[in-house]
Short mmCIF file of C-alpha atoms and ligand atoms in Angstrom, two decimals:
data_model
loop_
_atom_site.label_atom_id
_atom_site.label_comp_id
_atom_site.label_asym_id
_atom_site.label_seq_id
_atom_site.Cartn_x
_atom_site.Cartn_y
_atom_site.Cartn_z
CA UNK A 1 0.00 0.00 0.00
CA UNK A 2 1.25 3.20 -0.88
CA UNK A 3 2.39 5.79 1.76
CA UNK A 4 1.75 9.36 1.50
CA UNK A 5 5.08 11.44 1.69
CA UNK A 6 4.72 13.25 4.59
CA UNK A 7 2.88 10.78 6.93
CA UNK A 8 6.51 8.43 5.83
CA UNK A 9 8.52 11.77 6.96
CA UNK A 10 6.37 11.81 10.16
CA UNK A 11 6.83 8.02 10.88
CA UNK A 12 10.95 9.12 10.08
CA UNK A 13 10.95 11.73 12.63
CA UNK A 14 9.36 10.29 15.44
CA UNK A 15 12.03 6.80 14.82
CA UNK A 16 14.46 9.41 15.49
CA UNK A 17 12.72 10.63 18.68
CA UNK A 18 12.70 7.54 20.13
CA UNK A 19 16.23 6.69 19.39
CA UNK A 20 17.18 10.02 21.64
CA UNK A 21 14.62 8.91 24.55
CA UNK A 22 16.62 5.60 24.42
CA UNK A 23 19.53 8.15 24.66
CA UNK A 24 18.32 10.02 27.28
CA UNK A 25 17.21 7.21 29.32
CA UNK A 26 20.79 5.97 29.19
CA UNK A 27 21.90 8.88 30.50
CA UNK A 28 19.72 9.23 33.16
CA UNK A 29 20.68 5.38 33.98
CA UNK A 30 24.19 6.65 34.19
CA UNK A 31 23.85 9.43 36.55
CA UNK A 32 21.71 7.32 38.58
CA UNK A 33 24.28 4.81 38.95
CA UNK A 34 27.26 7.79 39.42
CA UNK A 35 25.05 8.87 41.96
CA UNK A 36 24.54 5.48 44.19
CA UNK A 37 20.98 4.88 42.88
CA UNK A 38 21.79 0.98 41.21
CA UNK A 39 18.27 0.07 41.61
CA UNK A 40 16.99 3.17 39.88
CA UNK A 41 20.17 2.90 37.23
CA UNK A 42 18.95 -0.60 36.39
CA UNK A 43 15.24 0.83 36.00
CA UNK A 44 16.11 3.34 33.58
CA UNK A 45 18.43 1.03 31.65
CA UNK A 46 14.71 -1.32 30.84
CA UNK A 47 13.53 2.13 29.69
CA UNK A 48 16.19 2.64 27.38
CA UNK A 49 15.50 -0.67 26.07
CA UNK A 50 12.05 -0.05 25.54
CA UNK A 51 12.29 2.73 23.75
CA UNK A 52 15.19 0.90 21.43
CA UNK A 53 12.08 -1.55 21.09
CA UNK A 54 9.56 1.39 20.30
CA UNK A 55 11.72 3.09 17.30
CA UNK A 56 12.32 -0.56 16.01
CA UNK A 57 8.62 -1.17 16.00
CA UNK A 58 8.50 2.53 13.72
CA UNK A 59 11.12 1.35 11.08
CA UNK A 60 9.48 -2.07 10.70
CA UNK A 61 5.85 -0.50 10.27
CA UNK A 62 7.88 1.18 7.51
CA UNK A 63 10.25 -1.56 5.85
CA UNK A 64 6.52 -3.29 6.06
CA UNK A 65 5.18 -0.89 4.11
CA UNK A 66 8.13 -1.09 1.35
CA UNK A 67 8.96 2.92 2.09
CA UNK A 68 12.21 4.06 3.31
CA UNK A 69 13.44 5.11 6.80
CA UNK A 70 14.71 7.96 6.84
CA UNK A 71 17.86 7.24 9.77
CA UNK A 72 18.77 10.68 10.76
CA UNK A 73 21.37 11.89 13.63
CA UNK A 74 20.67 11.85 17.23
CA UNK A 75 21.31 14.93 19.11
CA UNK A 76 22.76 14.96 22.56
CA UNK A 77 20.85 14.34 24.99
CA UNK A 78 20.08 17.36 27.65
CA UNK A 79 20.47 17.81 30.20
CA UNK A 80 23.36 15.87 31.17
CA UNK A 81 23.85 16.25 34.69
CA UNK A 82 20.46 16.42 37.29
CA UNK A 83 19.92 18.16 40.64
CA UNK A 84 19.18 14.98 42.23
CA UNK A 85 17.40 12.16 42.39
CA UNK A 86 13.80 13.86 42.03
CA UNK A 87 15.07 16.09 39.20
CA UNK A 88 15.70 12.85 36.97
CA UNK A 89 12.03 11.65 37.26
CA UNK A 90 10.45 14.85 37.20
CA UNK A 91 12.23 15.39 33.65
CA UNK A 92 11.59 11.99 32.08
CA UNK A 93 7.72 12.09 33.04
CA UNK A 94 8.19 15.91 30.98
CA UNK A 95 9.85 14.17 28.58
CA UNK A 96 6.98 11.30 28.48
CA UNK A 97 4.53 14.23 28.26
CA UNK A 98 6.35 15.23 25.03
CA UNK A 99 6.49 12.28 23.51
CA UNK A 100 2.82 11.78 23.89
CA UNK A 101 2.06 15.04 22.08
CA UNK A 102 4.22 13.75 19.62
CA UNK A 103 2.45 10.37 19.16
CA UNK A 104 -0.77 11.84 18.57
CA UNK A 105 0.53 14.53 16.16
CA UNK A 106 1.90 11.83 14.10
CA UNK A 107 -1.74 10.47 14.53
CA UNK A 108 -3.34 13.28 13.24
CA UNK A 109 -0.82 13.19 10.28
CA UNK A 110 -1.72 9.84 9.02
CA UNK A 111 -5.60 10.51 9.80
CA UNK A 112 -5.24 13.47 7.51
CA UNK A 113 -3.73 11.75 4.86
CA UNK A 114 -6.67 8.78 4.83
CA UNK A 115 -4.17 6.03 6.16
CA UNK A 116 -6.70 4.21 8.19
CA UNK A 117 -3.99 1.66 8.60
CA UNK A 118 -1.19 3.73 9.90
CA UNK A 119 -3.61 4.91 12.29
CA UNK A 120 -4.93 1.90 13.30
CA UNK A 121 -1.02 0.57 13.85
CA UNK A 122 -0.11 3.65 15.69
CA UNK A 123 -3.38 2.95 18.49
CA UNK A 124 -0.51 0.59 20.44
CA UNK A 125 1.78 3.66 21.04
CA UNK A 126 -1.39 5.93 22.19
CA UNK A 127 -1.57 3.34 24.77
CA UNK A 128 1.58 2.68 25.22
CA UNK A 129 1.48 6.13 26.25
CA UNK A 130 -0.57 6.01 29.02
CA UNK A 131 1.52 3.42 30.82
CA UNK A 132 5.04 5.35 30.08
CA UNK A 133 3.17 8.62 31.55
CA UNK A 134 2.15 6.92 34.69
CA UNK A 135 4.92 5.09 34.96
CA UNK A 136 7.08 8.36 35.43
CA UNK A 137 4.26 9.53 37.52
CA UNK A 138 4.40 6.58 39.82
CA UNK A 139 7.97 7.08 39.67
CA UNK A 140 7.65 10.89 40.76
CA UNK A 141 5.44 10.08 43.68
CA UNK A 142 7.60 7.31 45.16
CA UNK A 143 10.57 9.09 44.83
CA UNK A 144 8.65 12.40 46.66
CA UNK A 145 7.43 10.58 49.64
CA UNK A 146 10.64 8.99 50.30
CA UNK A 147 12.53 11.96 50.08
CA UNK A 148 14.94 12.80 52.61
CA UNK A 149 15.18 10.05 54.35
CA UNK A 150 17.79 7.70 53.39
CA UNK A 151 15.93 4.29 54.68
CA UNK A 152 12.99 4.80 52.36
CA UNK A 153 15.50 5.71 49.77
CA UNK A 154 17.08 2.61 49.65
CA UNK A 155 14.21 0.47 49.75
CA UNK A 156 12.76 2.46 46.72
CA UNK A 157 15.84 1.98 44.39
CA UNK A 158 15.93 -1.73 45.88
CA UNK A 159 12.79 -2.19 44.68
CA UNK A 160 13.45 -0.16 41.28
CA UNK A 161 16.16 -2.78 40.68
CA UNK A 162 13.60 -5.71 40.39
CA UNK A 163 11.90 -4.49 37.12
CA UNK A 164 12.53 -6.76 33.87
CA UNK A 165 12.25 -6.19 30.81
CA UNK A 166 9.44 -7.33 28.53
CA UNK A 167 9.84 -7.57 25.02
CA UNK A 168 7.15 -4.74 23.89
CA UNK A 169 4.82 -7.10 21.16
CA UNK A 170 3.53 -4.03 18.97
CA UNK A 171 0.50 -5.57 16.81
CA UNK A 172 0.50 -5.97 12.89
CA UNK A 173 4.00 -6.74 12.90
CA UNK A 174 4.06 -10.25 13.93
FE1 LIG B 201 8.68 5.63 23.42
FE2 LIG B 201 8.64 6.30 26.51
O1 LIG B 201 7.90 6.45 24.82
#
């Protein structure tokens, strides 16, 4: 089926967005880790994974398709360094919040252009969405109520350290 041009520009950008929140997860994980957090390091290693797994799902819709990726460079990550521990989750849930708006632009893209189907294969990252926002909101909260006191601390990022990672299976592409 063909692809109109800029709905396969759209799909091009946004594989490029989600190779920098990979990015940026990975540096979070690292200043987590710098900064005696291992449990919250590990956590925000899965999410770089994930989001590895979300820009993969992007450039297969495409190669599915038969239209070219457009692989682009990925700008540095900012910022690089974080206040503390709160300031790292408080920026990825922004970051989350972006990406949403994102998402559904691309939406609105391929609903303009009459590609029921893009649309329909883009409904998994809508709600994929909704768990990465609350995740980071979760994430926000925990890290809030524990702050300050060193005991709850450590029993958060203990607990951060016990998340696995799950394949993401994005539908239509199996
Ligand atoms: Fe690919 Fe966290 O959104």
């Amino acid at each position: 089926m063909k692809m109109n041009e800029k709905v396969r520009k759209a799909f091009s950008t946004q594989i490029n967005r989600e190779f920098y929140s990979a990015f940026l997860y990975l540096q979070m994980s690292d200043w987590l880790n710098q900064n005696s957090f291992p449990g919250a390091a590990h956590w925000m290693y899965i999410q770089y994974m994930e989001e590895l797994s979300h820009a993969q799902g992007l450039f297969e819709y495409l190669q599915m398709r038969g239209v070219k990726a457009d692989i682009d460079r990925i700008d540095k990550p900012e910022p690089e360094t974080w206040e503390n521990v709160q300031a790292v989750f408080e920026g990825a849930l922004k970051h989350e919040q972006q990406i949403t708006a994102w998402i559904n632009e691309l939406v609105d893209i391929a609903a303009e252009a009459g590609d029921k189907a893009a649309v329909l294969f883009l409904d998994w990252y809508v709600i994929e969405q909704v768990e990465e926002e609350a995740n980071q909101e979760d994430n926000c909260d925990n890290v809030s109520s524990a702050s300050g006191q060193p005991g709850p601390l450590r029993m958060w990022d203990k607990q951060m350290g016990t998340r696995v990672f799950v394949p993401a299976v994005i539908p239509y592409l199996e």
